[in-house]
Short mmCIF file of C-alpha atoms in Angstrom, two decimals:
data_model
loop_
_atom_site.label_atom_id
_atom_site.label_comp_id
_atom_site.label_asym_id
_atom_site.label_seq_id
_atom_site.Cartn_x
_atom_site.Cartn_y
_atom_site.Cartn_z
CA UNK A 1390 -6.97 -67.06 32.99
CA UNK A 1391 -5.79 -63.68 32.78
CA UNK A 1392 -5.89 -61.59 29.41
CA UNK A 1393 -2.91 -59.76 27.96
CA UNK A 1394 -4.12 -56.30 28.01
CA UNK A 1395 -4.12 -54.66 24.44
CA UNK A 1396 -1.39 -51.94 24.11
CA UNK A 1397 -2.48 -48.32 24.94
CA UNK A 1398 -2.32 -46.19 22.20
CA UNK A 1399 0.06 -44.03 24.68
CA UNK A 1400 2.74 -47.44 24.22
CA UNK A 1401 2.53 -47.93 20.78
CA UNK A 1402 2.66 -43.77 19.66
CA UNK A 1403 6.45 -44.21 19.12
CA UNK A 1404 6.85 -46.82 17.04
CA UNK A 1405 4.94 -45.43 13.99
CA UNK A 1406 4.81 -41.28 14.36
CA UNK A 1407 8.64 -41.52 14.97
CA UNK A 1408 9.39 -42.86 11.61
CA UNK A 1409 6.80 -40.96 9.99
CA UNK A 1410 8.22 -37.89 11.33
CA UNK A 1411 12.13 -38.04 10.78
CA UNK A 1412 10.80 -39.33 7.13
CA UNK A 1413 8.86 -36.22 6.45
CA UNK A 1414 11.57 -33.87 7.51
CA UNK A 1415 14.03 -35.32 5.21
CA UNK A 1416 11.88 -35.22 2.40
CA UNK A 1417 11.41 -31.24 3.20
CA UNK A 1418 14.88 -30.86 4.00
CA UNK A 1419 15.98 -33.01 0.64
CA UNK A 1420 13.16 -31.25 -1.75
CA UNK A 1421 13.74 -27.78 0.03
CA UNK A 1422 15.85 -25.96 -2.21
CA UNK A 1423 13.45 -27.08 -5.70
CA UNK A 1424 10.09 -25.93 -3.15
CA UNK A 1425 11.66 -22.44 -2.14
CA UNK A 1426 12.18 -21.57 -6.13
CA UNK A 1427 9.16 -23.14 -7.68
CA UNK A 1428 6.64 -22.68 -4.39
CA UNK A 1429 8.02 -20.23 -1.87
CA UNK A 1430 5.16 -19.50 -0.10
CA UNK A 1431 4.82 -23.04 0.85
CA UNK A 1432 8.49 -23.67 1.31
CA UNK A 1433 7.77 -20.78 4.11
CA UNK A 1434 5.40 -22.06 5.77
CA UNK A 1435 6.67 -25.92 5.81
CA UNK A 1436 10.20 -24.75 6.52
CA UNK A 1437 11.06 -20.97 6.66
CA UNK A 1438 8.60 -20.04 9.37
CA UNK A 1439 9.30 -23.05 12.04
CA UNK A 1440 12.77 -22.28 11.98
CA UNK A 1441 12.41 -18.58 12.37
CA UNK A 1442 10.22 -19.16 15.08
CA UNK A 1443 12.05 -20.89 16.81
CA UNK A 1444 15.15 -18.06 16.58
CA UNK A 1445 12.48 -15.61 18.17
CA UNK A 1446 11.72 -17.73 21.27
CA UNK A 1447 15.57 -19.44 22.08
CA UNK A 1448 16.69 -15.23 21.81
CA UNK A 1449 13.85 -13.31 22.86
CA UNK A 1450 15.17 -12.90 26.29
CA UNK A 1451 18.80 -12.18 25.70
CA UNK A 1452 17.68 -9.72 22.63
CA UNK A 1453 15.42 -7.78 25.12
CA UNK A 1454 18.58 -7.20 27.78
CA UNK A 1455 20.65 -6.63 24.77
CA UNK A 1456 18.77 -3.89 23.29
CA UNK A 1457 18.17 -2.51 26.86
CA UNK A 1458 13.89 -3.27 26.77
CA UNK A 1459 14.02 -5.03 29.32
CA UNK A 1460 13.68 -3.87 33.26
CA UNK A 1461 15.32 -5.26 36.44
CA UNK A 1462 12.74 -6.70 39.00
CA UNK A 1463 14.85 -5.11 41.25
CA UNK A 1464 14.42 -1.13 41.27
CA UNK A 1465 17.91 -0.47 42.25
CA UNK A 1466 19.43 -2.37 39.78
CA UNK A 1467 19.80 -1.42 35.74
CA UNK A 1468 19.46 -4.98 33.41
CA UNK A 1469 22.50 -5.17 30.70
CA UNK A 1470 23.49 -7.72 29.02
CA UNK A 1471 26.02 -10.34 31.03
CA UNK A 1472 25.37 -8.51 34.71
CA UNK A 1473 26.48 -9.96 37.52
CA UNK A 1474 27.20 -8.87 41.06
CA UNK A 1475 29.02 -10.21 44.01
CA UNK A 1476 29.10 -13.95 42.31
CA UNK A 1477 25.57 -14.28 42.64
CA UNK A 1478 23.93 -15.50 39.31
CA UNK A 1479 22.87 -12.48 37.02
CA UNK A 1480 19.29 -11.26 38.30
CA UNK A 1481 16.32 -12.75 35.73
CA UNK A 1482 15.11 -9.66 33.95
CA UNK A 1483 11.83 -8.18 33.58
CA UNK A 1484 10.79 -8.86 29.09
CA UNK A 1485 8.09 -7.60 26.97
CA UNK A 1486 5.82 -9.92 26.74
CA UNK A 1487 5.10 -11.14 23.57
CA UNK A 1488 2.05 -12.90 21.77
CA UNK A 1489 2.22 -15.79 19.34
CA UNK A 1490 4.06 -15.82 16.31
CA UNK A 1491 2.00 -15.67 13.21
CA UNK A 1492 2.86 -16.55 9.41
CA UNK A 1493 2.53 -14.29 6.89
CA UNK A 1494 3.23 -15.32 3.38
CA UNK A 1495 6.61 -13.94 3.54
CA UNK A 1496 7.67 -13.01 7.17
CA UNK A 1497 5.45 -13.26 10.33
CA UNK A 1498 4.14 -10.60 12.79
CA UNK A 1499 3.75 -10.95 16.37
CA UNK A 1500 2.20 -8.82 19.19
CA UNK A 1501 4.34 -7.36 22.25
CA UNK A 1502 2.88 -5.71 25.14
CA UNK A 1503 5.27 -2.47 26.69
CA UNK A 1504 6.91 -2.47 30.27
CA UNK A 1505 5.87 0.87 32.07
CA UNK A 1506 7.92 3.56 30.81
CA UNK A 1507 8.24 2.07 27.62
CA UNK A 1508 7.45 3.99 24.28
CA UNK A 1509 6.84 2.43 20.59
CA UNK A 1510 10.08 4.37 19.38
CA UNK A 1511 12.04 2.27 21.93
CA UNK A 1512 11.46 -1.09 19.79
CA UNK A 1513 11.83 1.25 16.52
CA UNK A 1514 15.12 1.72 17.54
CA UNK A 1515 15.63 -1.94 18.10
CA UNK A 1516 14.30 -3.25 14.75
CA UNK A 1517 17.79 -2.84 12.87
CA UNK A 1518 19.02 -5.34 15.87
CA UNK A 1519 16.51 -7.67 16.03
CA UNK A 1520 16.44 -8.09 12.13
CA UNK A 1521 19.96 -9.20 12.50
CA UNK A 1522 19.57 -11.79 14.86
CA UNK A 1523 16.50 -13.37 13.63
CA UNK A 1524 18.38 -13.88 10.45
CA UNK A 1525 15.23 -11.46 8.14
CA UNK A 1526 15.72 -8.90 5.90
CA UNK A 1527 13.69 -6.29 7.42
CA UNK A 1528 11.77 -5.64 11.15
CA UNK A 1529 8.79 -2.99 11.00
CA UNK A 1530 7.45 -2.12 14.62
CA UNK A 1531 3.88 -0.05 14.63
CA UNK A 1532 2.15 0.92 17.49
CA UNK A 1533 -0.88 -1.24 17.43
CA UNK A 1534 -2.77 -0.07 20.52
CA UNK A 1535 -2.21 1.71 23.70
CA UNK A 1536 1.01 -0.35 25.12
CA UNK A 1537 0.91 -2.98 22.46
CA UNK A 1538 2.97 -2.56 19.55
CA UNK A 1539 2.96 -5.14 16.25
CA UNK A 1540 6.43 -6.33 14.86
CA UNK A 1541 6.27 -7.39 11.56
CA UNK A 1542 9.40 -9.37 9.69
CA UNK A 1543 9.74 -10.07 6.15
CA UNK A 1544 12.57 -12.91 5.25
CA UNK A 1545 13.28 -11.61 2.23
CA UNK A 1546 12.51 -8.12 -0.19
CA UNK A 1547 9.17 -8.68 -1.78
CA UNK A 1548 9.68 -5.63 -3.69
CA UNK A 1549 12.64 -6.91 -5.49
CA UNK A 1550 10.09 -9.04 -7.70
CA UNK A 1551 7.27 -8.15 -7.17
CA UNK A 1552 4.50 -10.11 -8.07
CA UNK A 1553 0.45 -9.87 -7.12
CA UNK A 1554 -2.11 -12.40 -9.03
CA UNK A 1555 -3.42 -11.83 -11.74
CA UNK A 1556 -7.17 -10.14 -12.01
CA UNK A 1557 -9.29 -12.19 -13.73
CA UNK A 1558 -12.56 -10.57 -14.91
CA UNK A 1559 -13.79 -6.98 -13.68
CA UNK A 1560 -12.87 -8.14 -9.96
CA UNK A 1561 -14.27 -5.71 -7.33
CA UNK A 1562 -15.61 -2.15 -8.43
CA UNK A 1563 -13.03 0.71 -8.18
CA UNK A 1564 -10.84 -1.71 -6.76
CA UNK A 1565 -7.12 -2.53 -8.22
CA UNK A 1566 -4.74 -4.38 -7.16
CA UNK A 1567 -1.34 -2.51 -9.11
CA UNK A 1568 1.52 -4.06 -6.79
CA UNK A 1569 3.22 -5.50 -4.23
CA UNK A 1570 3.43 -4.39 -0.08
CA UNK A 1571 7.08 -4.68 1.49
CA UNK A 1572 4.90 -7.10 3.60
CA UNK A 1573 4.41 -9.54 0.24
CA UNK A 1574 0.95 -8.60 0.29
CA UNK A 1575 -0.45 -7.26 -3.29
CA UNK A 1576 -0.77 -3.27 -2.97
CA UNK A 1577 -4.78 -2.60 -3.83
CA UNK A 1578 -5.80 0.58 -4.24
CA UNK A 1579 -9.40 0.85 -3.34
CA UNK A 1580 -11.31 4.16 -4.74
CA UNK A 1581 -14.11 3.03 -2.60
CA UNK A 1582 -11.92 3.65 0.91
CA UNK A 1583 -9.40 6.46 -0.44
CA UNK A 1584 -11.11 8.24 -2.80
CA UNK A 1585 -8.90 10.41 -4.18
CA UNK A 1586 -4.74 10.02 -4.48
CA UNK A 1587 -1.75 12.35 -4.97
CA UNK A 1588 1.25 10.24 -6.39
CA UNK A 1589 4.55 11.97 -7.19
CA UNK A 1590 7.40 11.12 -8.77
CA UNK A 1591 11.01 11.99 -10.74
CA UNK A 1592 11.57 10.77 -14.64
CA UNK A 1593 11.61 7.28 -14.72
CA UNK A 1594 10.88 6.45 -10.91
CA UNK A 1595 8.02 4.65 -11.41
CA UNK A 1596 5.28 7.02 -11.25
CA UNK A 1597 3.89 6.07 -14.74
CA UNK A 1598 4.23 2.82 -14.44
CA UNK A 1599 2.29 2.74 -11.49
CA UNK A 1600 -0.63 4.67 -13.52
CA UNK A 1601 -0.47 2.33 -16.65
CA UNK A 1602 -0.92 -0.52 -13.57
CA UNK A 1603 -3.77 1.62 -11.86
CA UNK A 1604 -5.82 2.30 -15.11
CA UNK A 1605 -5.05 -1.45 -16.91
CA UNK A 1606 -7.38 -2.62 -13.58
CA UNK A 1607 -9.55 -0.27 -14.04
CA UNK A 1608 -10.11 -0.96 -17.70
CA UNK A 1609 -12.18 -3.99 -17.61
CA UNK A 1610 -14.48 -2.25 -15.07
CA UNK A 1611 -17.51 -0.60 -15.33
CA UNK A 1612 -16.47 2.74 -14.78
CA UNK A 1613 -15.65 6.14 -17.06
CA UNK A 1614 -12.11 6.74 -17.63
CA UNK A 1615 -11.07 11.01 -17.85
CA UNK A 1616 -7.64 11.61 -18.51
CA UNK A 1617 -5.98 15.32 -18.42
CA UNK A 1618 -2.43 15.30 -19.93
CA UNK A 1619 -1.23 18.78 -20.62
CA UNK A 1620 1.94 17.56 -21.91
CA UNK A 1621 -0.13 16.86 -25.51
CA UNK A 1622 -1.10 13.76 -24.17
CA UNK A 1623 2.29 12.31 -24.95
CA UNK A 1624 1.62 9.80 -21.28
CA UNK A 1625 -1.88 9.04 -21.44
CA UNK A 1626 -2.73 9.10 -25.25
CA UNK A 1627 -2.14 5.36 -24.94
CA UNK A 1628 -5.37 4.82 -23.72
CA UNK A 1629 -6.75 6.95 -25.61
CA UNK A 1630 -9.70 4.15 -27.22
CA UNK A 1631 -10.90 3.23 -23.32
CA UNK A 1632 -11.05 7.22 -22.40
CA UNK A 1633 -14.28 8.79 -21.86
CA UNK A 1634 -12.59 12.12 -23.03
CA UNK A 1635 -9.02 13.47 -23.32
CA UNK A 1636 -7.86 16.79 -22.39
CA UNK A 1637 -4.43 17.76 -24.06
CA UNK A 1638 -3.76 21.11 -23.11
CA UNK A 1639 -4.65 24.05 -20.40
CA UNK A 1640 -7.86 25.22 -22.06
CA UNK A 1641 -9.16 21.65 -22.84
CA UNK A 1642 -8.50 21.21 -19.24
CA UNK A 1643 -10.15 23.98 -17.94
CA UNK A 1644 -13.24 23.11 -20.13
CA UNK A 1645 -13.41 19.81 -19.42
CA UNK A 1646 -13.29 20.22 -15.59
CA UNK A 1647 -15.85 22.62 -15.53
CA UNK A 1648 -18.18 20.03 -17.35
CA UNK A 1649 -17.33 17.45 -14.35
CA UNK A 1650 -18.19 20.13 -11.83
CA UNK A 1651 -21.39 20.63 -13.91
CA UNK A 1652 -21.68 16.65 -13.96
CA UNK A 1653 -21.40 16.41 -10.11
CA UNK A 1654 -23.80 19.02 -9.30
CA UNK A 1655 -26.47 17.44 -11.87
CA UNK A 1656 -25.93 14.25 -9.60
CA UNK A 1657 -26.03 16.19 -6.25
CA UNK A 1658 -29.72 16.89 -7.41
CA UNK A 1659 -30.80 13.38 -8.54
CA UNK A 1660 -29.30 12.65 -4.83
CA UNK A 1661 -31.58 15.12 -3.23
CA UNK A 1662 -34.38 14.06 -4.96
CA UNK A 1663 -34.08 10.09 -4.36
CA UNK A 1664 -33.52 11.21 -0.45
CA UNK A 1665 -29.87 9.56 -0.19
CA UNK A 1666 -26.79 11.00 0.51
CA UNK A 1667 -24.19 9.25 -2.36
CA UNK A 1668 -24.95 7.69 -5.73
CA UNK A 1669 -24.68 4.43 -4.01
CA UNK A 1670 -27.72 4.58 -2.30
CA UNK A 1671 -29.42 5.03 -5.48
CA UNK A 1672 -31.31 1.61 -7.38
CA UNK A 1673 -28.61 0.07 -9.07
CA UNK A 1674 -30.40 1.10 -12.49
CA UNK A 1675 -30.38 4.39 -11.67
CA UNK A 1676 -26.82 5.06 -10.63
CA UNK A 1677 -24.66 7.02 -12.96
CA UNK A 1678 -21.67 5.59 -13.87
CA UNK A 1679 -18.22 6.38 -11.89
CA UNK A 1680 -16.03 8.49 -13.05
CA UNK A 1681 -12.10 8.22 -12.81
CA UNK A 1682 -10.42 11.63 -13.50
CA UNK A 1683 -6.18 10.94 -14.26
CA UNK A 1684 -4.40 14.21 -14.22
CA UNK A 1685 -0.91 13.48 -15.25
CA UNK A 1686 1.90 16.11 -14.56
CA UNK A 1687 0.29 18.91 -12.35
CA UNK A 1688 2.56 21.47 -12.48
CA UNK A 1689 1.24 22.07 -16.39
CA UNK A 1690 -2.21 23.05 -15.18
CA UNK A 1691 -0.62 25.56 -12.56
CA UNK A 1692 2.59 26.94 -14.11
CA UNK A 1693 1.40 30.75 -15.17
CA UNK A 1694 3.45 32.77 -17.47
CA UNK A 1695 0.93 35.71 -18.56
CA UNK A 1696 -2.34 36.79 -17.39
CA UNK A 1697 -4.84 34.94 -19.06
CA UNK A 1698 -2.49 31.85 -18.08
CA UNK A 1699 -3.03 32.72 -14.40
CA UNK A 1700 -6.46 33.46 -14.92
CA UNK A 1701 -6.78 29.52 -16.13
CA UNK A 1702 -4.64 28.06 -13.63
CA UNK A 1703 -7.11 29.51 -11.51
CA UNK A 1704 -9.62 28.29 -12.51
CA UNK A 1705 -8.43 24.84 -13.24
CA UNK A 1706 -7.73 24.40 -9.42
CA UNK A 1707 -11.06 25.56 -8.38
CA UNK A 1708 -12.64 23.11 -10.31
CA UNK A 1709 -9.91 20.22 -9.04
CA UNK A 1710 -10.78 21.36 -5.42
CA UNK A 1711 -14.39 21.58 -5.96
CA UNK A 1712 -14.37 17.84 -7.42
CA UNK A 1713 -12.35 16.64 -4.28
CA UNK A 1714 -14.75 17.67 -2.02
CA UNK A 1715 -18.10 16.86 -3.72
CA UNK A 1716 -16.65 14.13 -5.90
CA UNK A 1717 -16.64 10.86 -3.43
CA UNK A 1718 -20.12 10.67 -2.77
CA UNK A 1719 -20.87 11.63 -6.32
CA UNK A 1720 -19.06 8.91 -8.10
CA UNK A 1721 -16.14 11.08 -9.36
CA UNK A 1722 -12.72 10.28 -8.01
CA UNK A 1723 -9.57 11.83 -8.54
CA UNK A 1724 -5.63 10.78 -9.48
CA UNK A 1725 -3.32 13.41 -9.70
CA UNK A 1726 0.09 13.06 -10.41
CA UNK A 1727 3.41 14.97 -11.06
CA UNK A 1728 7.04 15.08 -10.87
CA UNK A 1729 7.07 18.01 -8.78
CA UNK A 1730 4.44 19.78 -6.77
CA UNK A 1731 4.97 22.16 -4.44
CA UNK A 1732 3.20 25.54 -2.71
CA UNK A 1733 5.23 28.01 -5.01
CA UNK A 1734 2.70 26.85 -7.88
CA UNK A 1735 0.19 28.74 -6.01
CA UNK A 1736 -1.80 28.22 -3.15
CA UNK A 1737 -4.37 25.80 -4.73
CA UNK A 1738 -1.93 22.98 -5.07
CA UNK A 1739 -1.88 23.17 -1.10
CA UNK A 1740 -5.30 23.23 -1.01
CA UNK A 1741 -6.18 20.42 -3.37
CA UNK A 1742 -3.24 18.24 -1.53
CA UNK A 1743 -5.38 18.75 1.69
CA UNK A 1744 -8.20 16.67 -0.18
CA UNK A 1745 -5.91 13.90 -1.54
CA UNK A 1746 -6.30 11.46 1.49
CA UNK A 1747 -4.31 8.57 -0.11
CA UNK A 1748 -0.63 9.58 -0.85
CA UNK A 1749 1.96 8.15 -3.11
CA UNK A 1750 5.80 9.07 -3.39
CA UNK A 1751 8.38 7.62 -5.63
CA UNK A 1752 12.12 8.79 -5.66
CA UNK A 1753 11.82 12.69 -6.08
CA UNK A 1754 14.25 15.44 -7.34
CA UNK A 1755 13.55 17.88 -4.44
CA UNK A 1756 12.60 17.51 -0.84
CA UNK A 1757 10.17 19.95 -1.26
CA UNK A 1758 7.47 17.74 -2.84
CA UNK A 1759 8.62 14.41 -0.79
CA UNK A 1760 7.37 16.83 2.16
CA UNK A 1761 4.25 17.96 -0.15
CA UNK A 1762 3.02 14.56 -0.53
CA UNK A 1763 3.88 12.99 3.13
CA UNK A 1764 4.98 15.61 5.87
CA UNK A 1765 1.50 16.21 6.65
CA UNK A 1766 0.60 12.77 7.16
CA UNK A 1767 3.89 11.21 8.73
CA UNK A 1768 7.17 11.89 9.24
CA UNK A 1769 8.63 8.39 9.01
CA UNK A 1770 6.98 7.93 5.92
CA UNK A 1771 8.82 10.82 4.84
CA UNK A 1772 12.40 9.40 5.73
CA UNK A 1773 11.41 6.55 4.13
CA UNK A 1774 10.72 8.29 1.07
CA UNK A 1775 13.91 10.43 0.64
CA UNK A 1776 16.31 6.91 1.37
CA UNK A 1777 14.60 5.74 -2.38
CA UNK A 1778 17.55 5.32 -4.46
CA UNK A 1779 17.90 5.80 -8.39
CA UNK A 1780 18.39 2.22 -8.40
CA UNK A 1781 15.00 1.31 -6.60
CA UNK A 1782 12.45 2.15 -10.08
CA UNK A 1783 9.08 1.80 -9.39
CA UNK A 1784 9.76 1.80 -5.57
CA UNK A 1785 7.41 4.10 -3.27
CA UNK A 1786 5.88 4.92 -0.46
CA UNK A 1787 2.29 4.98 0.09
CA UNK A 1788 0.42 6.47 2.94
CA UNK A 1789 -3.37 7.38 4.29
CA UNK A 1790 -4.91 7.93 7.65
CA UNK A 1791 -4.66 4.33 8.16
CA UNK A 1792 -0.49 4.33 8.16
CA UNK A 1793 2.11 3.85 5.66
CA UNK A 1794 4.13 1.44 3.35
CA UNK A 1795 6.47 0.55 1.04
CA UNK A 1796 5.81 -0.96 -2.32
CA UNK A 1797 6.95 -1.05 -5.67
CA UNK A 1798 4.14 -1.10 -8.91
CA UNK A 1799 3.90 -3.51 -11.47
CA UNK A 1800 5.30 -3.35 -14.52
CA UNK A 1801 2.91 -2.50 -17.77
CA UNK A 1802 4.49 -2.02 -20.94
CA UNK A 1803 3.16 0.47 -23.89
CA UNK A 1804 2.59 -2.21 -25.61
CA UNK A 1805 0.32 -4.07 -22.66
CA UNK A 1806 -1.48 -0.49 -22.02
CA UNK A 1807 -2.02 -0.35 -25.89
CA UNK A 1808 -3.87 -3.90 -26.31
CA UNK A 1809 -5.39 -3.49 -22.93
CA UNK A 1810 -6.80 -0.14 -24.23
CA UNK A 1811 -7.99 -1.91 -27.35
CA UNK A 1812 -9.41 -4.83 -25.56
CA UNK A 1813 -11.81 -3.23 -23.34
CA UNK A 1814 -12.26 0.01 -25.57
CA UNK A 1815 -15.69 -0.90 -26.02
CA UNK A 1816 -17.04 -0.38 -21.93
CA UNK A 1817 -16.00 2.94 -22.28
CA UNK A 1818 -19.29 4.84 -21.56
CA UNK A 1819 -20.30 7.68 -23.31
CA UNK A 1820 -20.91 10.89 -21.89
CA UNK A 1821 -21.57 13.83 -24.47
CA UNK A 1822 -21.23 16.60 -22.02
CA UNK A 1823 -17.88 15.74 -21.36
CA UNK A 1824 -17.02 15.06 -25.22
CA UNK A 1825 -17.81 18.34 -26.31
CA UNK A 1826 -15.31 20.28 -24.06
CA UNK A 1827 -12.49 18.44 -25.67
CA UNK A 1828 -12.88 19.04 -29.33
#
């Protein structure tokens, strides 16, 4: 007797995944417009992504000829779009080769290794081009390492609504997340990384906004909270309850930075004494309490118009420079801001702005401080900066040694920063010495 053989799993895979499958899309396909608004991360993923990865692969190789990146195996030959010569069948050009496609929660990002004689700013020039055909709102191509450069998509503009989860609790010391990245990611600013930041900025551009966001994350932390405000404190008064001292005007200024000078120094000893080169390597017991310093509008500290002015402009820059470059590894970290900065306030803004490593520039009214805050660091960043329009508030762009981006703050309200202020008024520390300078 001979036994019917049981089917192989191989026979039978049809018959049930089949079903399965073409039910699963439908449901996606029939539920996809109520996902995308109420989930659209996952709508993305489920839906968004496959589809747009699959425009990447079926035109990768006609995109390449079209934008002229790719080569003709051939050296005597030049690879264009449509080619063909003598009725032979167009020669199979030379491509890029690219890496796998990977998600991001809204775009993706893949990997794509140069042909010789390639350069980064040939697939810069591209990116216009290939956002158009993969159907995305945007194409950013970095130069990732030595003949590999990273192209990063977003589907749609994050920074149209921006929105970054909210903090619950003191989260991560001297770390605050305040917006949203072009790339969807939340914007952190990390005081621990960048220690100190310029941000700049025209009326109503987003600059304040993006300091009620910085110092609302900073509130429920640990930390000391300074604010200089030489406009009479008419920006930062709102905090006023969660502020470990408020300067008002020049000569509170001046006072008050000379007592955080004095403050760092006093620290620099209890380092040398404990053998360790920052505050961090101190017992946590022992560690003095970081300090956030918020200078709001610049020029006021710098702007002379007599003697004795000039002689405390001076010396207010001295003591900004001298905190920039003792202050990190001393627990004191610095925000400046302003609408306009530039070297005809004297040469100490130039100097300070060499110790401002993280960089932050909203629509300005002159070139002059757009190329303050980024020329230095990168020139794209720049153009990027100066195509902000009116209509784009609380849009910037943000750039370090590690690179740039754009991003756009979130939104605090007075009457947020107010109850925030009251909320968490009680962890501000006290510290007489600085108290006294602003009475």
């Amino acid at each position: 007797m001979t036994l019917a053989s049981a089917p192989s799993s191989g026979e039978t895979w049809p018959s049930w995944v089949l079903p399965v499958a073409v039910v699963l899309v439908s449901g996606l396909l029939l539920t996809g417009p109520a996902l995308r608004r109420r989930y659209p991360v996952a709508w993305w993923l489920l839906l968004g992504f496959p589809a747009a990865a699959f425009r990447v692969v079926r035109t990768w190789r006609p995109l390449m000829a079209g934008c002229r990146l790719a080569v003709s195996r051939r050296p005597a030959l030049t690879v264009g779009s449509g080619l063909v010569g003598n009725g032979a069948p167009p020669p199979q050009p030379r491509v890029p080769r690219r890496g796998f496609i990977r998600p991001t929660a809204g775009g993706f990002w893949l990997l794509v290794r140069l042909l010789p004689g390639q350069v980064p700013e040939d697939f810069v020039k591209a990116a216009p081009a290939l956002a158009e055909n993969w159907q995305v709102h945007a194409v950013r191509v970095t130069s990732w390492k030595p003949g590999v450069v990273r192209i990063a998509a977003s589907v749609a503009d994050p920074l149209a609504t921006p929105r970054i989860p909210k903090q619950r609790g003191p989260g991560y010391l001297l770390r605050v997340s305040v917006g949203t990245l072009e790339t969807g990611a939340a914007w952190v600013v990390d005081l621990r990384r960048v220690p100190h930041w310029l941000i700049v900025g025209a009326t109503r551009s987003g600059k304040s906004t993006l300091i009620n966001a910085l110092v609302a994350g900073l509130a429920p932390q640990p930390v000391a909270l300074v604010g200089i405000d030489c406009k009479g404190g008419m920006e930062l008064s709102l905090y006023e309850p969660r502020l470990s001292a408020l300067a008002t005007n020049r000569e509170q200024a001046v006072k008050l930075l000379a007592a955080l000078v004095d403050l760092t120094l006093d620290r620099m000893t209890v380092c040398r004494t404990a053998r360790v080169r920052n505050i961090w390597g101190l017992p946590e017991k022992e560690r003095p309490v970081p300090v956030v310093v918020i200078v709001d509008e610049i020029a006021e500290l710098f702007l002379v118009a007599s003697r004795n002015e000039k002689d405390e402009a001076q010396a207010a820059g001295t003591a900004l420079i001298r905190l920039a470059q003792l202050g990190a590894a001393l627990g004191v970290f610095l925000v400046v801001a302003g609408q306009r900065v530039g070297s005809d306030l004297g040469p100490g803004v130039t100097a300070l702005r060499a110790q401002l490593g993280g960089r932050v520039c909203h629509r300005v009214a002159d070139p002059g401080t757009a190329e303050m805050a980024l020329g230095d660091l990168n020139p794209d960043a720049l153009k990027a900066a100066q195509a902000i329009t009116p209509e784009q508030a609380g849009t910037a762009v943000l750039a370090s040694g590690d690179g740039w981006e754009r991003a756009r703050s979130l939104l605090i309200t007075e009457t947020e920063a107010e109850a925030i202020a009251t909320e968490y008024a009680h962890l501000a520390p006290v510290l007489p010495e600085l108290l006294e300078e602003t009475r």
